[in-house]
XYZ file of C-alpha atoms in Angstrom:
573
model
C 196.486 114.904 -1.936
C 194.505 112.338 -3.940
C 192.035 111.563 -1.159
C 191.409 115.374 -0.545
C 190.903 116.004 -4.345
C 188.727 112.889 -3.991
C 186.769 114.164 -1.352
C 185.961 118.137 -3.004
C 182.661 118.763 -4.144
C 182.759 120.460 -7.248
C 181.187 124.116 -6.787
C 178.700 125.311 -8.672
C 179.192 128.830 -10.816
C 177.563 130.725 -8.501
C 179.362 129.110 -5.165
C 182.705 129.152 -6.803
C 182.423 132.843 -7.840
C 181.593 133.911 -4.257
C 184.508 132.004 -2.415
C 186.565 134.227 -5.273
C 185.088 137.196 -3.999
C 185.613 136.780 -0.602
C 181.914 136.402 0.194
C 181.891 132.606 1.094
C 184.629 130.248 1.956
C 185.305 126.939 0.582
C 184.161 124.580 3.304
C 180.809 126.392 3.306
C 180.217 126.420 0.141
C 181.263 122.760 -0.565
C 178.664 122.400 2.232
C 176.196 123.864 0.668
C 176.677 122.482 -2.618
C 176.270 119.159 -1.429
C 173.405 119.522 0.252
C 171.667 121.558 -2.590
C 172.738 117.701 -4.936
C 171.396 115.694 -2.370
C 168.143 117.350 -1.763
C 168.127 118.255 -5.619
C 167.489 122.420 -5.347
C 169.227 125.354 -6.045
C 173.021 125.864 -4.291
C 171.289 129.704 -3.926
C 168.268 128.025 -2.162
C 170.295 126.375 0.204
C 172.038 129.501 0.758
C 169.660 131.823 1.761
C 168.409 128.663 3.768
C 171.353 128.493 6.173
C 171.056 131.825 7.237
C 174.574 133.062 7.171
C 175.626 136.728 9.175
C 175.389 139.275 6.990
C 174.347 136.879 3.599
C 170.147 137.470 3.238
C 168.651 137.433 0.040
C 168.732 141.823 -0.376
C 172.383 142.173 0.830
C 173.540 138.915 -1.231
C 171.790 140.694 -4.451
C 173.793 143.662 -3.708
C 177.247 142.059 -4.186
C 176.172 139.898 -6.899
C 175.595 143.142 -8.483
C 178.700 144.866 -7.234
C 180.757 141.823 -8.229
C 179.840 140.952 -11.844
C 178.905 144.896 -12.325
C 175.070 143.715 -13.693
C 172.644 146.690 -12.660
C 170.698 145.928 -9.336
C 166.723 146.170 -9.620
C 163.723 145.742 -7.385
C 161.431 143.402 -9.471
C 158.615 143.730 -6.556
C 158.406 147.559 -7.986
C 158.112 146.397 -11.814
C 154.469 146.317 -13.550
C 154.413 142.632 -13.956
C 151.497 142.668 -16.587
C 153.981 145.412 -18.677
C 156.637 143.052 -19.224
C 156.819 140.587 -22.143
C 156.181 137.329 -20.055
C 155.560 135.672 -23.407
C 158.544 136.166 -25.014
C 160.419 132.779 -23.143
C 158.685 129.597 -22.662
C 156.941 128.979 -19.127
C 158.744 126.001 -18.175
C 162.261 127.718 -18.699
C 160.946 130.213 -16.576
C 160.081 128.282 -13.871
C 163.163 126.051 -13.950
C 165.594 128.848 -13.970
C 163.896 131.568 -11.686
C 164.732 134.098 -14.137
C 162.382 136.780 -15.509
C 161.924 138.935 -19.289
C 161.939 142.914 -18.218
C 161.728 144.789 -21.393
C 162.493 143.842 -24.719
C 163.867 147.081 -26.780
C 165.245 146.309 -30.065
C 166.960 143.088 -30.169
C 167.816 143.348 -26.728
C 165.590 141.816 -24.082
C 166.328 142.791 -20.080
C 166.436 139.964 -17.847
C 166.366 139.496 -14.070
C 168.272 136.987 -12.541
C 169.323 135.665 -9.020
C 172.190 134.319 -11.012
C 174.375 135.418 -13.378
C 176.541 132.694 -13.436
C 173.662 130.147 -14.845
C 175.399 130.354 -18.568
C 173.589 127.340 -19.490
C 170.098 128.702 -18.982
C 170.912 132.096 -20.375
C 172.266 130.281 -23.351
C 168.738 128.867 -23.688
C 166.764 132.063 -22.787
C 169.097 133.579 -25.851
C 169.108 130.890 -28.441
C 164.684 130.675 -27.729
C 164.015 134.301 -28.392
C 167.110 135.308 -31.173
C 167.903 138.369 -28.627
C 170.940 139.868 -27.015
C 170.373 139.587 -23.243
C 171.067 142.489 -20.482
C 171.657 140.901 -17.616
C 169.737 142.463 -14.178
C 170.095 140.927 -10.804
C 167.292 140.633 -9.010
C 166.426 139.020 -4.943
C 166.170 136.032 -4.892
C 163.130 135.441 -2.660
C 161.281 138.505 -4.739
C 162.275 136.699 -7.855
C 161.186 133.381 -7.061
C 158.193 134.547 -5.426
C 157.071 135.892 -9.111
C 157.878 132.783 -10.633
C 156.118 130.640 -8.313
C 153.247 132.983 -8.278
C 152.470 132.429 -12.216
C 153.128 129.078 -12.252
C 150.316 128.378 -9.722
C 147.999 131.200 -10.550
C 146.330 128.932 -13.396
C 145.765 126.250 -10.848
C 144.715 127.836 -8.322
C 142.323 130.254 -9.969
C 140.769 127.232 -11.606
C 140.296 125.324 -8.748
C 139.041 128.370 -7.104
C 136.577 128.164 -9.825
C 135.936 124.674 -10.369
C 135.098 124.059 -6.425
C 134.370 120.365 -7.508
C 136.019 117.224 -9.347
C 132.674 115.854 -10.151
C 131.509 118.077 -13.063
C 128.851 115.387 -14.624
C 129.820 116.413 -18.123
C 129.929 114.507 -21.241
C 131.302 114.927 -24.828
C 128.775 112.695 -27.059
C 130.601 112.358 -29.810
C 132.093 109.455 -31.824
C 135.846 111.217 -31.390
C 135.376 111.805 -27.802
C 137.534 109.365 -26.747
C 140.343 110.749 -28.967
C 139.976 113.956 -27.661
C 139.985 113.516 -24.031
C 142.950 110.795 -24.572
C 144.781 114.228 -26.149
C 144.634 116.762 -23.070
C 147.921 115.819 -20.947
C 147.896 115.747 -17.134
C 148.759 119.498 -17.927
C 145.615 120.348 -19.414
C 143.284 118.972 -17.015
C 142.829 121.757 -14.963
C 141.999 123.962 -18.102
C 139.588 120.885 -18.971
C 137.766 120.835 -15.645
C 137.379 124.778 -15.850
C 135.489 124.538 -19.395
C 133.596 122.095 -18.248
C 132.764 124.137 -14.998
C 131.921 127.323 -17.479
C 130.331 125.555 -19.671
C 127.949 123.328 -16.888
C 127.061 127.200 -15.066
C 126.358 128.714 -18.337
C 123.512 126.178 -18.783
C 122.398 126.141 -14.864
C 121.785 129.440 -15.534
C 119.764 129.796 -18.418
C 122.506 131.630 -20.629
C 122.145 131.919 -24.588
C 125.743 132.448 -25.026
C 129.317 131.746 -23.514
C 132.076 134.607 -24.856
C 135.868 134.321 -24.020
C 137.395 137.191 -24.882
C 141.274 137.923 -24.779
C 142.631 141.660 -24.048
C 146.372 143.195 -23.760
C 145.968 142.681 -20.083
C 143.112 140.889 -18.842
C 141.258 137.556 -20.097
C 137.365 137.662 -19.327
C 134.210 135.567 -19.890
C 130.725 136.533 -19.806
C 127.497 134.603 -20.081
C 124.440 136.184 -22.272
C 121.692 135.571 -19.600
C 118.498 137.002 -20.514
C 119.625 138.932 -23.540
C 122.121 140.593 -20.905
C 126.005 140.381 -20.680
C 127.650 139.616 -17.830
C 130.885 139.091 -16.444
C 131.913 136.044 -14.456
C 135.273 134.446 -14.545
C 138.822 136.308 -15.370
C 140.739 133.335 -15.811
C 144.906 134.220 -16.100
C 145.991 135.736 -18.984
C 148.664 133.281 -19.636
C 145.619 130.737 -20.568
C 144.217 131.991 -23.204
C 145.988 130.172 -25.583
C 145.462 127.382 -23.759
C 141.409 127.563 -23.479
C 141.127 128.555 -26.870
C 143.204 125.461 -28.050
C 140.684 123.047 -25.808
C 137.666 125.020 -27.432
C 138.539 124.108 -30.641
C 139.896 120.630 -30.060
C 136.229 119.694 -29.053
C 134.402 121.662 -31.707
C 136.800 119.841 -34.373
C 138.324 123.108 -35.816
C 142.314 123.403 -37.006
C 144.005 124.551 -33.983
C 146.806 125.813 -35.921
C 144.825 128.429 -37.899
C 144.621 131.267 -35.996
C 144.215 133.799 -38.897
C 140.326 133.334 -39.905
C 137.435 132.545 -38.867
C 136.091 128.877 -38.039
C 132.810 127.618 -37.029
C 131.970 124.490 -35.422
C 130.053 122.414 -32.704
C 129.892 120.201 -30.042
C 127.602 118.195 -28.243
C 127.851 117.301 -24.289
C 125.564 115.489 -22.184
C 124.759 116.873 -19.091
C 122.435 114.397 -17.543
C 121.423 111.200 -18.120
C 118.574 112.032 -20.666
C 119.574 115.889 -21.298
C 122.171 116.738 -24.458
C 123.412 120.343 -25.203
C 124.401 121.630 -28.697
C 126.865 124.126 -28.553
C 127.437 126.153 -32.143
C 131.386 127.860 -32.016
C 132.151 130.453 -33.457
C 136.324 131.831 -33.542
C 137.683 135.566 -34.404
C 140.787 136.517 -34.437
C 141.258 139.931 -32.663
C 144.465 141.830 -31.478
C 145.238 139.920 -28.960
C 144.055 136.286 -29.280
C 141.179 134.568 -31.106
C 137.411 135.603 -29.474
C 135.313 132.574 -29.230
C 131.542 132.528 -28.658
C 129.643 129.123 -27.909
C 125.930 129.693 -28.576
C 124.136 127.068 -26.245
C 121.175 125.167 -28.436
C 118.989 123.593 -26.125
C 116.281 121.545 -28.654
C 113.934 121.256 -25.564
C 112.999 125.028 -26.440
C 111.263 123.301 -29.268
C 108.952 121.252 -27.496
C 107.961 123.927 -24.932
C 104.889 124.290 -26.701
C 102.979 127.662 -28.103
C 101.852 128.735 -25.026
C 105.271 129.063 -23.621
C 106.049 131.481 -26.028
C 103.672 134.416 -24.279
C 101.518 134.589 -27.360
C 97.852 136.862 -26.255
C 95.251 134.571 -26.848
C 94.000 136.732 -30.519
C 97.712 136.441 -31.522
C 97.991 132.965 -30.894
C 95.317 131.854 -32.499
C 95.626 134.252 -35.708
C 99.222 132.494 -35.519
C 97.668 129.012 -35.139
C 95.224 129.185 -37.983
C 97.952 130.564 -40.506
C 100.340 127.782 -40.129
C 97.678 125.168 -40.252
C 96.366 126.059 -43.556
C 97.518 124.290 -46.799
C 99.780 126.719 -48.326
C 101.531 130.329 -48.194
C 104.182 131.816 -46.499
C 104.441 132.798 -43.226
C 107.192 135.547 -41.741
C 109.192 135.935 -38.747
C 111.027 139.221 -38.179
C 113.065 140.504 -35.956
C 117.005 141.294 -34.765
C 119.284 138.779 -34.084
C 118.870 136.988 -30.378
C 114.720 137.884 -30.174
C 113.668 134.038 -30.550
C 112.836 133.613 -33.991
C 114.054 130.134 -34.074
C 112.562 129.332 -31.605
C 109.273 130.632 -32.567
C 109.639 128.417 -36.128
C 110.735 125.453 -34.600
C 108.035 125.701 -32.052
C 105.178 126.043 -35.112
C 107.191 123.130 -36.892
C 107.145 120.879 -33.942
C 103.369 121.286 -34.023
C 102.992 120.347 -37.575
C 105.881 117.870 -37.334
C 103.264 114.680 -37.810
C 103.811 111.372 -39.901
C 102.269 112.232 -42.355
C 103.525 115.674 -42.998
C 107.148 116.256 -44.732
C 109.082 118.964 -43.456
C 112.463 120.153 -44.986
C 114.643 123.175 -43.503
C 117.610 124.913 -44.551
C 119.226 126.777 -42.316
C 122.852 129.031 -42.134
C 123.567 126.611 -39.740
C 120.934 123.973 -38.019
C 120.894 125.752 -34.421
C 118.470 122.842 -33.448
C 117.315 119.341 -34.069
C 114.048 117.931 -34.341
C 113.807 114.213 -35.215
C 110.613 113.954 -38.641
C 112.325 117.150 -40.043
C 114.851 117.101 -42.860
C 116.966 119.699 -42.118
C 119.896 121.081 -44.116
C 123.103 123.331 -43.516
C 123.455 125.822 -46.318
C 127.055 126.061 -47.219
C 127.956 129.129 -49.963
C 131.241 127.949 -50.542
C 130.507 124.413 -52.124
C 127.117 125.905 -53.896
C 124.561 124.984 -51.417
C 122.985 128.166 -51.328
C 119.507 129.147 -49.655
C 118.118 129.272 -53.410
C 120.040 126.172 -54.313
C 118.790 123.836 -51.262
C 114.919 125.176 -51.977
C 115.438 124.104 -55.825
C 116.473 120.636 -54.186
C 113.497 120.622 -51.922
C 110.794 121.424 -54.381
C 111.873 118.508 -55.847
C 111.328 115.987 -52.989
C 107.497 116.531 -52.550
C 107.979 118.268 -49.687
C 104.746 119.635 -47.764
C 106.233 122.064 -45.617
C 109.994 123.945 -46.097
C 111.067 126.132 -43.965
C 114.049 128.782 -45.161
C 116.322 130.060 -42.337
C 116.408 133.467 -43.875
C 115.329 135.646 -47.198
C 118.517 137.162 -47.695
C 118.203 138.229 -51.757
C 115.751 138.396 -54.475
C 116.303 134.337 -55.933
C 115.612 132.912 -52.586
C 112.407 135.497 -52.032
C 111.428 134.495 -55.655
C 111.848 130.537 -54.897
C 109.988 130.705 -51.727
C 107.195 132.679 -52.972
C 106.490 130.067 -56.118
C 106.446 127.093 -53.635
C 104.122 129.216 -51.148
C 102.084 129.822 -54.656
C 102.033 126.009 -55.942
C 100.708 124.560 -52.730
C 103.324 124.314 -50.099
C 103.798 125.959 -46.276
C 106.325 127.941 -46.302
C 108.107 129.774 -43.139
C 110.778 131.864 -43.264
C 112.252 135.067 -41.388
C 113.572 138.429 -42.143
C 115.875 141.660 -40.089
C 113.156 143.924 -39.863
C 111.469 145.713 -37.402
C 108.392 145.411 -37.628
C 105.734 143.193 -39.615
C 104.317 146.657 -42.003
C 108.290 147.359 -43.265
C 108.713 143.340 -44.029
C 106.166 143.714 -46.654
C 108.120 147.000 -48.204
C 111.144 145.198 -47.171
C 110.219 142.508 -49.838
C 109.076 144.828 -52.498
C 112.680 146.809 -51.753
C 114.292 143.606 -52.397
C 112.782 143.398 -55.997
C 109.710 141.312 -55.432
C 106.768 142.023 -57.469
C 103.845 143.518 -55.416
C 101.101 140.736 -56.444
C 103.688 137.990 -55.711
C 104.009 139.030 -52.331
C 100.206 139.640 -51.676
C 99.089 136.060 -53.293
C 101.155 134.641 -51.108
C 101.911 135.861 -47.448
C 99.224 135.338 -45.323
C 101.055 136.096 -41.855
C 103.709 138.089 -40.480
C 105.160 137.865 -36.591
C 107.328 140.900 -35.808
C 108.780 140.114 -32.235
C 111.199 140.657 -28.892
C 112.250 139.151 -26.039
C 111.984 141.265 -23.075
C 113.491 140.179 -19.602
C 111.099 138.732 -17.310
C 110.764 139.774 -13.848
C 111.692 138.012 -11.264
C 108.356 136.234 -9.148
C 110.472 136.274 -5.833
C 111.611 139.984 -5.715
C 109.407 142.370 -8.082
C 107.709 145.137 -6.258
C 104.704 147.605 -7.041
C 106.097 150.506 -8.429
C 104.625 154.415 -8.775
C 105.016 155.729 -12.195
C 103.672 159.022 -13.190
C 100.343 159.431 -15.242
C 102.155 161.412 -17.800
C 105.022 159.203 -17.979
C 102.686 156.493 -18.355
C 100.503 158.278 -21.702
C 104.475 159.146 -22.522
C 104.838 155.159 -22.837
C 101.452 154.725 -24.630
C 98.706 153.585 -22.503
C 95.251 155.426 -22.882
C 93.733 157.376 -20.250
C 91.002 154.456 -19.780
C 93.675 151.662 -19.440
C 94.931 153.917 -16.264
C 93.212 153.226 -13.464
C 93.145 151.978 -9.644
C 93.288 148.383 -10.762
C 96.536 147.502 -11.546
C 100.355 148.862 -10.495
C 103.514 148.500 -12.613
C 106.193 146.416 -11.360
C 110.021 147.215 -10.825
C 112.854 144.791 -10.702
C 114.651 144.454 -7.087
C 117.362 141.925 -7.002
C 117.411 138.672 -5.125
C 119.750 135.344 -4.651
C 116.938 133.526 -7.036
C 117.690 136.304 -9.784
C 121.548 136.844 -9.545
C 120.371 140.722 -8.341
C 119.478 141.639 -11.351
C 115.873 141.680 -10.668
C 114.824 139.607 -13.617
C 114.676 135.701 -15.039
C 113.883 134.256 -17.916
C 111.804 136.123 -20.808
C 108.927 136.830 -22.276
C 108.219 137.289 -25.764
C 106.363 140.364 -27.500
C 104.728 140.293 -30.023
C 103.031 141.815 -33.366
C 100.875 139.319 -35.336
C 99.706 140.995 -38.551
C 97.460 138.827 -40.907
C 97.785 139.966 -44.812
C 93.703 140.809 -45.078
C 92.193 141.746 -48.274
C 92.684 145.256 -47.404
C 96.470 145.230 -46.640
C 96.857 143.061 -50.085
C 94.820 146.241 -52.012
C 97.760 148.778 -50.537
C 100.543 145.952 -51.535
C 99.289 145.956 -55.129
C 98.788 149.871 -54.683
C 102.648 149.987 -53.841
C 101.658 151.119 -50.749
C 104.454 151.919 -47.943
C 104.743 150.842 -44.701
C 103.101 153.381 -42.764
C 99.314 152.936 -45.128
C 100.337 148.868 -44.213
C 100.834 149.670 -40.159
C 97.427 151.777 -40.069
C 95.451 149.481 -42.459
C 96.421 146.695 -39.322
C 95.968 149.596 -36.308
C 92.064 149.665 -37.895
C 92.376 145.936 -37.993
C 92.970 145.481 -34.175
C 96.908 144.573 -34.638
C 99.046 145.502 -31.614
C 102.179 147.227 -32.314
C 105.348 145.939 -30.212
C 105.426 148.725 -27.864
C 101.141 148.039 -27.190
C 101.669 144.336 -26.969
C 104.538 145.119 -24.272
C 102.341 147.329 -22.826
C 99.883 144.375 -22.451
C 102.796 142.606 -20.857
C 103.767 145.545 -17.876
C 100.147 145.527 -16.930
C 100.139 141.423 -16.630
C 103.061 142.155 -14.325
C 105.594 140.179 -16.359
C 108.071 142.757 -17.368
C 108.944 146.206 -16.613
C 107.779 149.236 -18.319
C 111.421 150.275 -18.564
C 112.373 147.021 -20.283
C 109.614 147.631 -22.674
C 110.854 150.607 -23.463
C 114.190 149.487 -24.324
C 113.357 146.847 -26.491
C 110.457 149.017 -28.375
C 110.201 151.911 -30.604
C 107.562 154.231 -31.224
């Protein structure tokens, strides 16, 4: 008797509860339960496996449900992106082939292959705090589930990825650190980012958003001042991506509540290094992040990049090259005012020039200039970092943005006592800056001794060289737009965007600026002191040969650089 207890395999729940039932016998299942040790699965795997009459995975469901009297369901019918997938960690999941149905109350639903696996439902029980309802579910369809979501992460990333070699950098001092924290786990969700991230330069985009949802996960590139989707990564990696995203950009990963900024710097060639500024939100459903891509080679493009006219560039150039005053830069956010500063402070960035910034934060860097990062919170205000610089003989300062009347006041005594000053504004145009100012509390004969120039401007998307085709627009629709009967003639056709592999299909790449470039003449400074508004301002510079935005776009249709319907979009009149 010894040597036959000696040789019984002890039977697992599941095996020993079907010999009771009649639905197995004892040699088979010892069989079976061996072989499941020795290959080191599942007794049920081996199970189904064999092949037994009358003992597939649907009929074998059916008796497990008769049997222990648990309700019978068909989980290839449920919604799987209804069900709380969250609400048990991945891993027990996986290792248990079991699956959350519904949560109601403090009772969550449960399918299961297995009722008889006390130990995991132990777990599942202690992990979430809730009563469990057992439902028994195929095995095959169950498994199938699980081993669908546990590669779906993988195998969309490498889907995405396409390539090991990414070519990416972190140039930072803590780089080291931070790669030596992302597991083996993680490295998938690293070689994505860095994927998303290299494409998101490659194609020229301002601005990388990851955005969580109840159901879906998506992220769009800004390209051209246009949204666009292009990766739905799993939902169950959100958390995951987000956590990455602000490991590199040096932000508390375990404050999820607020707001954080940060940024990170990656090197994407030899002699090429990215700025990336991060912003996080929290939303309903996970924290949004948005990397804004800072490329300081826009800098160094040089003014005729830009798409100045040739009068408008050189009204611009004169103004910043004279000894003192205040020059403006207005316009929403995302229509290239920093660039347009940086671009007239790379020009005047010479030895013997000093040239101090403060900026809400430094989007890019510039080696000669002294920049600063405003920060309210510890008292380093706009106002408070001008005091400083008036105070460190500067030549030139340049103020991210006139937000209130003490930083207007400070910047218009240093543009009075012999300094350069730039700085930009949210208008709309360059005649409502000026009332802007005086709206602000700014005394009309401060602001007319002392701004000499104001840029109003846009960035319209330019079309594409490789696909753009002469279009037919009506006459009236044309005089509707603003041309003048004598600009309307056989010489010249208006362009439409096509679509083409060089341009994604949308027709356009890359932008072009427009632009209104209104000097302060002796006869706008007489309506200033007069308190003139805005509208005696805009026809005082109409007289004075100043484009508007919507004529200086116009200007641009005509060159063939942009469409008339872009222009129209981005101008009003």
């Amino acid at each position: 008797m010894s040597a036959v207890a000696t040789n019984t395999t002890p039977l697992t729940g599941l095996a020993r509860a079907l010999v009771q039932f009649n639905l197995l016998s004892q040699v088979e299942a010892e069989r079976l339960t061996r072989k499941a040790a020795e290959a080191e699965t599942e007794f049920i795997d081996e199970l189904l496996a064999a092949k037994l009459p009358d003992l597939n995975a649907a009929s074998l469901a059916k008796r497990i449900s008769e049997s222990f009297g648990h309700p019978l369901i068909d989980i290839s019918a449920v919604d799987l992106d209804a069900v709380p997938s969250d609400l048990i960690d991945k891993k027990l999941i996986q290792s248990n082939v079991v699956w959350p149905l519904k949560k109601r109350g403090n009772r969550l639903f449960i399918a299961t292959s297995d009722p008889t696996n006390q130990q995991a439902l132990s777990q599942i029980q202690f992990q979430t705090q809730l009563q469990l309802d057992i439902v028994v579910a195929e095995h095959d369809k169950l498994r199938a589930i699980v081993d669908k979501t546990k590669n779906a992460a993988s195998s969309a990333i490498s889907d995405l990825i396409g390539s090991d070699e990414l070519g990416f950098d972190l140039v930072d001092e803590d780089a080291a650190r931070i790669d030596e924290a992302s597991d083996a786990d993680e490295a998938p969700v690293v070689k994505f980012l860095q994927k998303i991230m290299l494409d998101a330069i490659d194609q020229g985009a301002s601005d990388l958003h990851f955005e969580p949802y109840e159901k879906i996960f998506r992220i769009r590139f800004r390209v051209d001042g246009a949204l666009k989707e292009v990766a739905q990564p799993p939902i169950a990696l959100r958390e995951r991506i987000a956590a990455r995203l602000k490991i590199i950009s040096k932000l508390d990963i375990s404050e999820k509540r607020i707001p954080q900024d940060g940024r990170v710097k990656i090197a994407v060639g030899p002699k090429k290094v990215i700025d990336l500024r991060v912003s996080t939100c929290p939303t309903l459903w996970g924290e949004k992040i948005v990397m804004r891509i800072l490329d300081p080679a826009q800098a160094k493009m040089g003014i005729d990049a830009l798409g100045y006219d040739p009068i408008e560039k050189e009204r611009l150039l004169s103004s910043i090259r004279r000894p003192y005053g205040m020059v403006l830069v207005t316009g929403p956010t995302g229509s290239g005012k920093t660039v347009s500063l940086y671009t007239c402070l790379n020009l005047l960035n010479e030895p013997g020039v000093n040239i101090a910034t403060a900026e809400d934060p430094c989007e890019i860097t510039l080696v000669g200039i002294n920049q600063v990062n405003v920060n309210d919170k510890a008292g380093l205000t706009f106002a408070a970092a001008l005091k400083s610089f008036l105070r460190q003989d500067p030549d030139i300062i340049m103020v991210g943005e006139i937000r209130d009347l003490e930083t207007a006041d400070i910047a218009i005594k240093a543009a009075q006592t012999g300094h350069m000053v730039f700085s930009t504004l949210h208008t709309n145009d360059a005649p409502t800056t000026l009332t802007r100012l005086m709206n602000m509390g700014v005394a009309p004969f401060n602001i007319a001794s002392s701004v000499i120039l104001i840029t109003a401007q846009r960035l319209a998307r330019r079309l594409c060289t490789h696909c753009k085709q002469p279009f037919d627009i009506p006459y009236d629709a044309l005089l509707e737009a603003g041309y003048k009967e004598e600009e309307l003639d056989d010489e010249w056709k208006p362009y439409k965007p096509v679509g083409c592999d060089k341009c994604n299909g949308t027709g356009y790449k890359g932008r072009v600026g427009i632009y209104q470039v209104m000097p302060i003449s002796e006869e706008i400074q007489k309506i200033i002191l007069t308190d003139g508004n805005a509208m005696s301002i805009a026809a005082q510079a109409k007289r004075e040969g100043v484009k508007t935005l919507r004529e200086s776009g116009l200007v641009k249709v005509r060159m063939g650089l942009t469409s008339l319907e872009e222009v129209m979009a981005v101008t009003n009149e």
